[in-house]
Backbone atoms as SQL, in Angstrom:
CREATE TABLE atoms (id INTEGER PRIMARY KEY, chain TEXT, resi INTEGER, resn TEXT, atom TEXT, x REAL, y REAL, z REAL);
INSERT INTO atoms VALUES
  (1, 'A', 1, 'MET', 'N', 0.864, -1.169, 0.000),
  (2, 'A', 1, 'MET', 'CA', 0.000, 0.000, 0.000),
  (3, 'A', 1, 'MET', 'C', 0.915, 1.237, 0.000),
  (4, 'A', 2, 'ASP', 'N', 0.705, 2.095, -0.982),
  (5, 'A', 2, 'ASP', 'CA', 1.546, 3.288, -1.042),
  (6, 'A', 2, 'ASP', 'C', 1.039, 4.363, -0.084),
  (7, 'A', 3, 'LYS', 'N', 1.858, 5.387, 0.082),
  (8, 'A', 3, 'LYS', 'CA', 1.584, 6.418, 1.082),
  (9, 'A', 3, 'LYS', 'C', 0.297, 7.203, 0.773),
  (10, 'A', 4, 'GLU', 'N', 0.082, 7.511, -0.497),
  (11, 'A', 4, 'GLU', 'CA', -1.106, 8.287, -0.877),
  (12, 'A', 4, 'GLU', 'C', -2.393, 7.483, -0.654),
  (13, 'A', 5, 'GLN', 'N', -2.367, 6.200, -0.960),
  (14, 'A', 5, 'GLN', 'CA', -3.536, 5.344, -0.751),
  (15, 'A', 5, 'GLN', 'C', -3.847, 5.222, 0.742),
  (16, 'A', 6, 'LYS', 'N', -2.801, 5.065, 1.546),
  (17, 'A', 6, 'LYS', 'CA', -2.988, 4.976, 2.998),
  (18, 'A', 6, 'LYS', 'C', -3.589, 6.270, 3.541),
  (19, 'A', 7, 'ARG', 'N', -3.095, 7.410, 3.068),
  (20, 'A', 7, 'ARG', 'CA', -3.613, 8.704, 3.517),
  (21, 'A', 7, 'ARG', 'C', -5.090, 8.858, 3.135),
  (22, 'A', 8, 'THR', 'N', -5.455, 8.392, 1.944),
  (23, 'A', 8, 'THR', 'CA', -6.856, 8.458, 1.504),
  (24, 'A', 8, 'THR', 'C', -7.747, 7.581, 2.376),
  (25, 'A', 9, 'ILE', 'N', -7.290, 6.380, 2.682),
  (26, 'A', 9, 'ILE', 'CA', -8.065, 5.463, 3.530),
  (27, 'A', 9, 'ILE', 'C', -8.252, 6.065, 4.921),
  (28, 'A', 10, 'ILE', 'N', -7.185, 6.619, 5.481),
  (29, 'A', 10, 'ILE', 'CA', -7.261, 7.210, 6.819),
  (30, 'A', 10, 'ILE', 'C', -8.187, 8.414, 6.825),
  (31, 'A', 11, 'THR', 'N', -8.102, 9.258, 5.801),
  (32, 'A', 11, 'THR', 'CA', -8.969, 10.438, 5.716),
  (33, 'A', 11, 'THR', 'C', -10.434, 10.035, 5.650),
  (34, 'A', 12, 'TRP', 'N', -10.758, 9.068, 4.806),
  (35, 'A', 12, 'TRP', 'CA', -12.158, 8.658, 4.681),
  (36, 'A', 12, 'TRP', 'C', -12.643, 7.907, 5.918),
  (37, 'A', 13, 'THR', 'N', -11.756, 7.196, 6.586),
  (38, 'A', 13, 'THR', 'CA', -12.123, 6.533, 7.833),
  (39, 'A', 13, 'THR', 'C', -12.439, 7.561, 8.909),
  (40, 'A', 14, 'LYS', 'N', -11.639, 8.631, 8.980),
  (41, 'A', 14, 'LYS', 'CA', -11.904, 9.700, 9.942),
  (42, 'A', 14, 'LYS', 'C', -13.254, 10.359, 9.648),
  (43, 'A', 15, 'ARG', 'N', -13.528, 10.609, 8.393),
  (44, 'A', 15, 'ARG', 'CA', -14.815, 11.212, 8.020),
  (45, 'A', 15, 'ARG', 'C', -15.972, 10.310, 8.401),
  (46, 'A', 16, 'LEU', 'N', -15.834, 9.018, 8.130),
  (47, 'A', 16, 'LEU', 'CA', -16.888, 8.065, 8.474),
  (48, 'A', 16, 'LEU', 'C', -17.087, 7.985, 9.983),
  (49, 'A', 17, 'LEU', 'N', -15.997, 7.955, 10.742),
  (50, 'A', 17, 'LEU', 'CA', -16.092, 7.935, 12.202),
  (51, 'A', 17, 'LEU', 'C', -16.774, 9.193, 12.730),
  (52, 'A', 18, 'GLY', 'N', -16.394, 10.343, 12.199),
  (53, 'A', 18, 'GLY', 'CA', -17.001, 11.600, 12.624),
  (54, 'A', 18, 'GLY', 'C', -18.479, 11.655, 12.309),
  (55, 'A', 19, 'PHE', 'N', -18.842, 11.255, 11.105),
  (56, 'A', 19, 'PHE', 'CA', -20.254, 11.253, 10.707),
  (57, 'A', 19, 'PHE', 'C', -21.057, 10.295, 11.581),
  (58, 'A', 20, 'THR', 'N', -20.520, 9.106, 11.810),
  (59, 'A', 20, 'THR', 'CA', -21.202, 8.117, 12.643),
  (60, 'A', 20, 'THR', 'C', -21.370, 8.627, 14.072),
  (61, 'A', 21, 'ALA', 'N', -20.334, 9.244, 14.622),
  (62, 'A', 21, 'ALA', 'CA', -20.403, 9.764, 15.992),
  (63, 'A', 21, 'ALA', 'C', -21.468, 10.856, 16.106),
  (64, 'A', 22, 'ILE', 'N', -21.527, 11.744, 15.136),
  (65, 'A', 22, 'ILE', 'CA', -22.508, 12.829, 15.198),
  (66, 'A', 22, 'ILE', 'C', -23.924, 12.290, 15.064),
  (67, 'A', 23, 'ILE', 'N', -24.147, 11.356, 14.151),
  (68, 'A', 23, 'ILE', 'CA', -25.483, 10.758, 13.994),
  (69, 'A', 23, 'ILE', 'C', -25.874, 10.011, 15.266),
  (70, 'A', 24, 'LEU', 'N', -24.955, 9.249, 15.842),
  (71, 'A', 24, 'LEU', 'CA', -25.232, 8.530, 17.084),
  (72, 'A', 24, 'LEU', 'C', -25.551, 9.504, 18.207),
  (73, 'A', 25, 'TRP', 'N', -24.770, 10.580, 18.317),
  (74, 'A', 25, 'TRP', 'CA', -24.985, 11.586, 19.355),
  (75, 'A', 25, 'TRP', 'C', -26.350, 12.243, 19.202),
  (76, 'A', 26, 'ILE', 'N', -26.705, 12.642, 17.998),
  (77, 'A', 26, 'ILE', 'CA', -28.011, 13.266, 17.761),
  (78, 'A', 26, 'ILE', 'C', -29.142, 12.304, 18.115),
  (79, 'A', 27, 'THR', 'N', -28.990, 11.042, 17.734),
  (80, 'A', 27, 'THR', 'CA', -30.013, 10.036, 18.038),
  (81, 'A', 27, 'THR', 'C', -30.184, 9.858, 19.543),
  (82, 'A', 28, 'ILE', 'N', -29.079, 9.762, 20.267),
  (83, 'A', 28, 'ILE', 'CA', -29.156, 9.568, 21.717),
  (84, 'A', 28, 'ILE', 'C', -29.748, 10.795, 22.401),
  (85, 'A', 29, 'ILE', 'N', -29.302, 11.994, 22.011),
  (86, 'A', 29, 'ILE', 'CA', -29.835, 13.215, 22.613),
  (87, 'A', 29, 'ILE', 'C', -31.328, 13.345, 22.313),
  (88, 'A', 30, 'TYR', 'N', -31.735, 13.007, 21.108),
  (89, 'A', 30, 'TYR', 'CA', -33.155, 13.056, 20.753),
  (90, 'A', 30, 'TYR', 'C', -33.957, 12.067, 21.611),
  (91, 'A', 31, 'THR', 'N', -33.431, 10.860, 21.769),
  (92, 'A', 31, 'THR', 'CA', -34.109, 9.844, 22.581),
  (93, 'A', 31, 'THR', 'C', -34.224, 10.297, 24.035),
  (94, 'A', 32, 'ILE', 'N', -33.164, 10.856, 24.577),
  (95, 'A', 32, 'ILE', 'CA', -33.189, 11.338, 25.956),
  (96, 'A', 32, 'ILE', 'C', -34.178, 12.488, 26.102),
  (97, 'A', 33, 'SER', 'N', -34.210, 13.376, 25.107),
  (98, 'A', 33, 'SER', 'CA', -35.111, 14.540, 25.202),
  (99, 'A', 33, 'SER', 'C', -36.578, 14.147, 25.121),
  (100, 'A', 34, 'LYS', 'N', -36.884, 13.009, 24.536),
  (101, 'A', 34, 'LYS', 'CA', -38.271, 12.543, 24.447),
  (102, 'A', 34, 'LYS', 'C', -38.761, 11.914, 25.757),
  (103, 'A', 35, 'SER', 'N', -37.863, 11.712, 26.685),
  (104, 'A', 35, 'SER', 'CA', -38.229, 11.158, 27.981),
  (105, 'A', 35, 'SER', 'C', -39.098, 12.160, 28.734),
  (106, 'A', 36, 'GLU', 'N', -39.983, 11.653, 29.540),
  (107, 'A', 36, 'GLU', 'CA', -40.873, 12.530, 30.311),
  (108, 'A', 36, 'GLU', 'C', -40.237, 13.019, 31.603),
  (109, 'A', 37, 'ALA', 'N', -39.017, 12.590, 31.865),
  (110, 'A', 37, 'ALA', 'CA', -38.329, 13.010, 33.085),
  (111, 'A', 37, 'ALA', 'C', -37.960, 14.491, 32.980),
  (112, 'A', 38, 'PRO', 'N', -37.859, 15.162, 34.112),
  (113, 'A', 38, 'PRO', 'CA', -37.451, 16.574, 34.072),
  (114, 'A', 38, 'PRO', 'C', -36.004, 16.720, 33.593),
  (115, 'A', 39, 'PHE', 'N', -35.671, 17.926, 33.166),
  (116, 'A', 39, 'PHE', 'CA', -34.342, 18.179, 32.596),
  (117, 'A', 39, 'PHE', 'C', -33.217, 17.822, 33.563),
  (118, 'A', 40, 'MET', 'N', -33.402, 18.093, 34.841),
  (119, 'A', 40, 'MET', 'CA', -32.346, 17.809, 35.817),
  (120, 'A', 40, 'MET', 'C', -32.012, 16.319, 35.886),
  (121, 'A', 41, 'GLU', 'N', -32.970, 15.457, 35.566),
  (122, 'A', 41, 'GLU', 'CA', -32.699, 14.018, 35.535),
  (123, 'A', 41, 'GLU', 'C', -32.088, 13.597, 34.200),
  (124, 'A', 42, 'GLN', 'N', -32.392, 14.329, 33.147),
  (125, 'A', 42, 'GLN', 'CA', -31.871, 13.986, 31.822),
  (126, 'A', 42, 'GLN', 'C', -30.445, 14.484, 31.609),
  (127, 'A', 43, 'ALA', 'N', -30.082, 15.572, 32.259),
  (128, 'A', 43, 'ALA', 'CA', -28.780, 16.207, 32.029),
  (129, 'A', 43, 'ALA', 'C', -27.585, 15.259, 32.209),
  (130, 'A', 44, 'PRO', 'N', -27.540, 14.447, 33.269),
  (131, 'A', 44, 'PRO', 'CA', -26.384, 13.548, 33.399),
  (132, 'A', 44, 'PRO', 'C', -26.263, 12.561, 32.237),
  (133, 'A', 45, 'TYR', 'N', -27.390, 12.064, 31.747),
  (134, 'A', 45, 'TYR', 'CA', -27.350, 11.133, 30.621),
  (135, 'A', 45, 'TYR', 'C', -26.826, 11.827, 29.364),
  (136, 'A', 46, 'CYS', 'N', -27.245, 13.068, 29.164),
  (137, 'A', 46, 'CYS', 'CA', -26.757, 13.847, 28.018),
  (138, 'A', 46, 'CYS', 'C', -25.246, 14.056, 28.113),
  (139, 'A', 47, 'MET', 'N', -24.784, 14.444, 29.285),
  (140, 'A', 47, 'MET', 'CA', -23.353, 14.722, 29.460),
  (141, 'A', 47, 'MET', 'C', -22.511, 13.459, 29.310),
  (142, 'A', 48, 'VAL', 'N', -22.942, 12.387, 29.946),
  (143, 'A', 48, 'VAL', 'CA', -22.164, 11.142, 29.897),
  (144, 'A', 48, 'VAL', 'C', -22.131, 10.584, 28.476),
  (145, 'A', 49, 'SER', 'N', -23.277, 10.571, 27.804),
  (146, 'A', 49, 'SER', 'CA', -23.288, 10.038, 26.441),
  (147, 'A', 49, 'SER', 'C', -22.430, 10.890, 25.519),
  (148, 'A', 50, 'THR', 'N', -22.473, 12.206, 25.691),
  (149, 'A', 50, 'THR', 'CA', -21.648, 13.091, 24.875),
  (150, 'A', 50, 'THR', 'C', -20.167, 12.834, 25.125),
  (151, 'A', 51, 'MET', 'N', -19.778, 12.729, 26.383),
  (152, 'A', 51, 'MET', 'CA', -18.373, 12.485, 26.700),
  (153, 'A', 51, 'MET', 'C', -17.907, 11.129, 26.178),
  (154, 'A', 52, 'MET', 'N', -18.726, 10.106, 26.309),
  (155, 'A', 52, 'MET', 'CA', -18.342, 8.781, 25.836),
  (156, 'A', 52, 'MET', 'C', -18.211, 8.737, 24.314),
  (157, 'A', 53, 'ILE', 'N', -19.189, 9.272, 23.615),
  (158, 'A', 53, 'ILE', 'CA', -19.163, 9.225, 22.154),
  (159, 'A', 53, 'ILE', 'C', -17.951, 9.979, 21.612),
  (160, 'A', 54, 'PHE', 'N', -17.758, 11.213, 22.072),
  (161, 'A', 54, 'PHE', 'CA', -16.667, 11.998, 21.533),
  (162, 'A', 54, 'PHE', 'C', -15.313, 11.592, 22.106),
  (163, 'A', 55, 'GLY', 'N', -15.298, 10.949, 23.263),
  (164, 'A', 55, 'GLY', 'CA', -14.060, 10.364, 23.780),
  (165, 'A', 55, 'GLY', 'C', -13.606, 9.199, 22.919),
  (166, 'A', 56, 'LEU', 'N', -14.560, 8.343, 22.545),
  (167, 'A', 56, 'LEU', 'CA', -14.233, 7.226, 21.657),
  (168, 'A', 56, 'LEU', 'C', -13.843, 7.719, 20.270),
  (169, 'A', 57, 'LEU', 'N', -14.484, 8.781, 19.804),
  (170, 'A', 57, 'LEU', 'CA', -14.114, 9.367, 18.519),
  (171, 'A', 57, 'LEU', 'C', -12.682, 9.889, 18.566),
  (172, 'A', 58, 'SER', 'N', -12.330, 10.566, 19.650),
  (173, 'A', 58, 'SER', 'CA', -10.966, 11.067, 19.804),
  (174, 'A', 58, 'SER', 'C', -9.956, 9.923, 19.846),
  (175, 'A', 59, 'LEU', 'N', -10.308, 8.853, 20.531),
  (176, 'A', 59, 'LEU', 'CA', -9.440, 7.679, 20.595),
  (177, 'A', 59, 'LEU', 'C', -9.243, 7.094, 19.199),
  (178, 'A', 60, 'GLY', 'N', -10.316, 7.000, 18.431),
  (179, 'A', 60, 'GLY', 'CA', -10.219, 6.500, 17.065),
  (180, 'A', 60, 'GLY', 'C', -9.333, 7.383, 16.203),
  (181, 'A', 61, 'PHE', 'N', -9.500, 8.698, 16.333),
  (182, 'A', 61, 'PHE', 'CA', -8.677, 9.625, 15.564),
  (183, 'A', 61, 'PHE', 'C', -7.206, 9.490, 15.941),
  (184, 'A', 62, 'LYS', 'N', -6.924, 9.380, 17.240),
  (185, 'A', 62, 'LYS', 'CA', -5.536, 9.238, 17.689),
  (186, 'A', 62, 'LYS', 'C', -4.919, 7.946, 17.155),
  (187, 'A', 63, 'GLY', 'N', -5.704, 6.872, 17.141),
  (188, 'A', 63, 'GLY', 'CA', -5.218, 5.611, 16.588),
  (189, 'A', 63, 'GLY', 'C', -4.918, 5.725, 15.103),
  (190, 'A', 64, 'LEU', 'N', -5.794, 6.390, 14.375),
  (191, 'A', 64, 'LEU', 'CA', -5.558, 6.575, 12.942),
  (192, 'A', 64, 'LEU', 'C', -4.350, 7.474, 12.685),
  (193, 'A', 65, 'GLU', 'N', -4.173, 8.497, 13.503),
  (194, 'A', 65, 'GLU', 'CA', -3.000, 9.371, 13.354),
  (195, 'A', 65, 'GLU', 'C', -1.721, 8.616, 13.670),
  (196, 'A', 66, 'TYR', 'N', -1.779, 7.758, 14.668),
  (197, 'A', 66, 'TYR', 'CA', -0.606, 6.927, 14.986),
  (198, 'A', 66, 'TYR', 'C', -0.256, 6.027, 13.810),
  (199, 'A', 67, 'TRP', 'N', -1.276, 5.386, 13.241),
  (200, 'A', 67, 'TRP', 'CA', -1.087, 4.499, 12.090),
  (201, 'A', 67, 'TRP', 'C', -0.498, 5.272, 10.910),
  (202, 'A', 68, 'GLU', 'N', -0.989, 6.479, 10.712),
  (203, 'A', 68, 'GLU', 'CA', -0.521, 7.309, 9.597),
  (204, 'A', 68, 'GLU', 'C', 0.957, 7.668, 9.751),
  (205, 'A', 69, 'GLN', 'N', 1.392, 7.921, 10.965),
  (206, 'A', 69, 'GLN', 'CA', 2.755, 8.374, 11.200),
  (207, 'A', 69, 'GLN', 'C', 3.776, 7.235, 11.318),
  (208, 'A', 70, 'HIS', 'N', 3.339, 6.061, 11.748),
  (209, 'A', 70, 'HIS', 'CA', 4.302, 5.009, 12.077),
  (210, 'A', 70, 'HIS', 'C', 4.339, 3.810, 11.132),
  (211, 'A', 71, 'LYS', 'N', 3.575, 3.837, 10.071),
  (212, 'A', 71, 'LYS', 'CA', 3.649, 2.680, 9.160),
  (213, 'A', 71, 'LYS', 'C', 3.847, 3.101, 7.750);
């Protein structure tokens, strides 16, 4: 696999991960907002899901950047 092909694969993988994370985040926030619980009960779920989704996205990006630089 040449360098340009690897860079293209990594770029499109990052885009796919980002798109998937945003769609998942919107879906979860929408589901939580449809709950009949008051906002104070929903807020922790919103915060935790946001941190987990974007934390995993950051981990994925860091892994792809590592792969890009070291292989």
